[in-house]
Structure formats: structure tokens, C-alpha cells
Tab-separated table of C-alpha atoms in Angstrom:
chain	number	residue	atom	x	y	z
A	1	MET	CA	-21.862	249.478	213.009
A	2	THR	CA	-22.771	245.887	213.786
A	3	VAL	CA	-25.051	243.606	211.771
A	4	ARG	CA	-26.291	240.707	213.871
A	5	PRO	CA	-29.187	238.258	214.137
A	6	ALA	CA	-32.319	239.851	215.562
A	7	THR	CA	-33.571	238.624	218.928
A	8	PRO	CA	-36.986	238.911	220.589
A	9	GLU	CA	-35.519	241.727	222.704
A	10	ASP	CA	-35.103	243.749	219.480
A	11	VAL	CA	-38.834	243.722	218.695
A	12	PRO	CA	-39.633	247.212	220.097
A	13	ALA	CA	-36.720	248.733	218.153
A	14	ILE	CA	-37.653	246.857	214.955
A	15	ARG	CA	-41.202	248.137	215.304
A	16	GLU	CA	-39.943	251.696	215.828
A	17	VAL	CA	-37.745	251.554	212.711
A	18	ALA	CA	-40.634	250.049	210.728
A	19	ASP	CA	-43.050	252.759	211.922
A	20	ASP	CA	-40.639	255.563	211.076
A	21	ALA	CA	-39.668	254.073	207.714
A	22	TRP	CA	-43.218	253.296	206.603
A	23	TRP	CA	-44.531	256.765	207.529
A	24	ASP	CA	-41.553	258.311	205.736
A	25	THR	CA	-41.708	256.088	202.641
A	26	TYR	CA	-45.300	255.211	201.867
A	27	PRO	CA	-47.434	258.399	201.934
A	28	GLY	CA	-48.383	258.891	198.296
A	29	VAL	CA	-47.905	255.159	197.667
A	30	LEU	CA	-50.395	253.869	200.252
A	31	ASP	CA	-53.202	255.688	202.007
A	32	THR	CA	-53.060	256.261	205.759
A	33	ASP	CA	-55.348	253.315	206.548
A	34	ARG	CA	-53.169	250.917	204.502
A	35	ILE	CA	-50.000	252.130	206.251
A	36	ARG	CA	-51.601	251.624	209.664
A	37	ALA	CA	-52.993	248.205	208.755
A	38	GLY	CA	-49.719	247.068	207.179
A	39	LEU	CA	-47.740	248.048	210.249
A	40	GLU	CA	-50.236	246.400	212.605
A	41	THR	CA	-50.199	243.155	210.627
A	42	LEU	CA	-46.549	242.832	209.640
A	43	TYR	CA	-44.962	244.352	212.733
A	44	ASP	CA	-47.293	243.189	215.471
A	45	PRO	CA	-44.929	242.638	218.438
A	46	GLU	CA	-46.312	239.195	219.286
A	47	PHE	CA	-46.032	238.098	215.648
A	48	LEU	CA	-42.450	239.385	215.415
A	49	ARG	CA	-41.431	237.583	218.622
A	50	GLU	CA	-42.956	234.383	217.291
A	51	VAL	CA	-41.108	234.771	213.988
A	52	LEU	CA	-37.807	235.393	215.743
A	53	ASP	CA	-38.313	232.455	218.108
A	54	ASP	CA	-39.709	229.861	215.711
A	55	ARG	CA	-38.564	230.518	212.141
A	56	ASP	CA	-35.177	228.884	211.686
A	57	ASP	CA	-35.577	229.171	207.908
A	58	LEU	CA	-35.777	232.976	208.073
A	59	LEU	CA	-32.727	235.225	208.173
A	60	PHE	CA	-33.658	238.280	210.251
A	61	LEU	CA	-30.841	240.712	210.941
A	62	VAL	CA	-30.609	244.097	212.609
A	63	ALA	CA	-28.068	246.852	212.092
A	64	GLU	CA	-26.949	248.440	215.319
A	65	ARG	CA	-25.022	251.676	215.676
A	66	ASP	CA	-23.986	253.039	219.076
A	67	GLY	CA	-26.253	250.496	220.784
A	68	GLU	CA	-29.314	251.544	218.770
A	69	VAL	CA	-31.112	249.413	216.163
A	70	VAL	CA	-31.124	251.580	213.031
A	71	GLY	CA	-32.219	249.083	210.384
A	72	PHE	CA	-33.305	245.528	209.701
A	73	VAL	CA	-33.620	242.996	206.922
A	74	SER	CA	-35.398	239.673	206.569
A	75	ALA	CA	-34.884	237.078	203.870
A	76	ARG	CA	-35.378	233.389	203.184
A	77	GLN	CA	-34.127	230.875	200.679
A	78	THR	CA	-37.323	230.327	198.691
A	79	PHE	CA	-35.804	227.988	196.100
A	80	ALA	CA	-32.508	226.107	196.000
A	81	ASP	CA	-31.041	228.819	193.784
A	82	GLU	CA	-32.846	231.897	195.133
A	83	VAL	CA	-32.993	234.015	198.284
A	84	GLU	CA	-35.879	236.448	198.590
A	85	LEU	CA	-35.650	239.619	200.647
A	86	PHE	CA	-38.918	240.299	202.430
A	87	THR	CA	-37.989	243.493	204.256
A	88	LEU	CA	-35.124	245.958	204.290
A	89	PHE	CA	-35.738	249.158	206.194
A	90	VAL	CA	-33.439	251.783	207.674
A	91	ALA	CA	-34.463	254.551	210.069
A	92	PRO	CA	-35.127	257.630	207.903
A	93	ASP	CA	-32.590	259.771	209.767
A	94	ARG	CA	-29.913	257.121	209.116
A	95	GLN	CA	-30.567	256.538	205.421
A	96	ARG	CA	-27.673	257.160	203.043
A	97	ASP	CA	-25.172	256.133	205.748
A	98	GLY	CA	-24.428	252.737	204.173
A	99	ILE	CA	-26.656	250.811	206.580
A	100	GLY	CA	-28.900	249.351	203.884
A	101	THR	CA	-25.833	248.360	201.887
A	102	GLU	CA	-24.385	246.556	204.929
A	103	LEU	CA	-27.657	244.723	205.543
A	104	LEU	CA	-27.933	243.729	201.889
A	105	GLY	CA	-24.311	242.565	201.955
A	106	ALA	CA	-25.029	240.320	204.941
A	107	VAL	CA	-27.952	238.718	203.094
A	108	GLU	CA	-25.772	238.274	200.023
A	109	GLU	CA	-23.071	236.590	202.106
A	110	SER	CA	-25.631	234.206	203.606
A	111	ALA	CA	-27.115	233.488	200.170
A	112	ARG	CA	-23.708	232.656	198.705
A	113	ALA	CA	-22.988	230.352	201.657
A	114	ALA	CA	-26.261	228.556	200.858
A	115	ASP	CA	-25.229	228.211	197.172
A	116	ALA	CA	-28.016	230.489	195.963
A	117	GLU	CA	-27.525	232.009	192.523
A	118	ARG	CA	-29.703	235.097	192.785
A	119	LEU	CA	-31.392	237.550	195.115
A	120	ARG	CA	-34.978	238.661	194.626
A	121	ALA	CA	-36.822	241.577	196.225
A	122	GLY	CA	-40.264	243.103	195.928
A	123	VAL	CA	-40.773	246.868	196.049
A	124	LEU	CA	-44.195	248.482	196.042
A	125	ALA	CA	-44.751	250.317	192.784
A	126	GLY	CA	-44.335	253.992	193.576
A	127	ASN	CA	-41.606	253.411	196.177
A	128	ALA	CA	-38.967	255.302	194.221
A	129	VAL	CA	-36.451	255.280	197.095
A	130	GLY	CA	-36.643	251.506	197.528
A	131	ARG	CA	-36.434	250.850	193.822
A	132	ALA	CA	-33.458	253.211	193.411
A	133	PHE	CA	-31.673	251.464	196.298
A	134	PHE	CA	-32.001	248.029	194.734
A	135	GLU	CA	-31.244	249.228	191.206
A	136	GLY	CA	-28.154	250.982	192.579
A	137	HIS	CA	-27.040	247.573	193.829
A	138	GLY	CA	-27.432	245.882	190.450
A	139	PHE	CA	-31.010	244.629	190.702
A	140	GLU	CA	-33.240	244.737	187.621
A	141	ARG	CA	-37.021	244.625	187.429
A	142	VAL	CA	-38.218	241.263	186.108
A	143	GLU	CA	-41.969	241.527	186.612
A	144	THR	CA	-44.796	243.309	188.368
A	145	VAL	CA	-47.085	241.279	190.601
A	146	THR	CA	-49.954	242.078	192.917
A	147	THR	CA	-49.441	242.016	196.671
A	148	GLU	CA	-51.776	242.714	199.547
A	149	VAL	CA	-51.144	245.514	202.019
A	150	GLY	CA	-53.665	246.200	204.739
A	151	GLY	CA	-56.386	244.237	202.979
A	152	GLU	CA	-55.975	245.924	199.585
A	153	SER	CA	-54.181	244.805	196.443
A	154	HIS	CA	-51.250	246.889	195.222
A	155	PRO	CA	-48.758	246.481	192.375
A	156	GLU	CA	-45.286	245.396	193.423
A	157	ASP	CA	-42.190	245.444	191.225
A	158	VAL	CA	-40.066	242.314	191.551
A	159	LEU	CA	-36.348	242.917	191.131
A	160	GLU	CA	-33.570	240.338	190.825
A	161	ARG	CA	-29.815	240.272	190.846
A	162	SER	CA	-27.530	237.410	189.995
A	163	LEU	CA	-24.972	236.609	192.661
A	164	ASP	CA	-22.470	236.235	189.833
A	165	ASP	CA	-22.711	240.001	189.355
A	166	THR	CA	-20.419	242.263	191.308
A	167	VAL	CA	-21.610	245.745	192.142
């Protein structure tokens, strides 16, 4: 498996992974309209191409196996001592293959190189798989905030992990 920076040519594959992961993960957490709206807003192909072309401050990586994009992660250093993960999704049929762990490890490596002290991630309340993934990698819930998905407010658990911790 290869983890590499995403390019505009990866947009269709990123969108496909996002579609599959959202429809696998969020029923029961979000209603159908929120899933559709979230995907259309966050993974609009033109928006993604613009992000990949213009956002030098954003780390956006894809995991590729056998020439196929099977996961992606995006993160940004939000404070001098903190890197926030915005997305981490793996194709449902490839979950539990270590892909998410590899993507998280690449973000961690980048964060350490930038002298960050901690990682932070938000997980929609009710996303038991996402929360278990991060907790399994040493993250702990520090607060619950409200985030907007598809025009509606939803609770989101914020999890953090010190980069001093080894997992």
C-alpha cells in the first residue's frame, strides 16, 4: 500500500470512497437527506479540485492499493501545537486492513515534523466505528461540540491524543 499526497486526478476516487463510506457509516446517525447534502457539499468535485490545487496549508493524502484509492485523510495545523484531522475515511470493503492506521500514521509523522504536540479529531456522535478507531489509537474525548451537516446541527465528539503518547 502507498500513502501519497492527493492530486486533482484523484477526485473521482476520493468521491467514490466518501460516498461508500458515508452510506455505510451514517445511516442511523444522519438521515438520508443529511447524508446526501453532506456529500454534495463536502465532496463536490469542483470544490475538491480547488482544495487540492490551492490549499498549501492542508495535508490531503490518499491510500492506494493495487492502483486503487482505498482511503483518504485530510488535516491541517490549526494551532502551533495542534494538528486537526478533518476527514479520515476508508472504503468499507477495505476497513480493518490497516489502511486507516497507515493514514493516521502519515498525519502523525507530518504533525511531529511541524512540532505539533497533539492531534485532534471530530467524530459525529453516534459514529461508533469512527470513535472506536480513534480511541483504539489512544485518542480520548475532550468535549462535545455542535457541527453542521447538510444544513442541520449535530453533536460531534472531539477527541485528542498527545504526540508524546505511543500507541
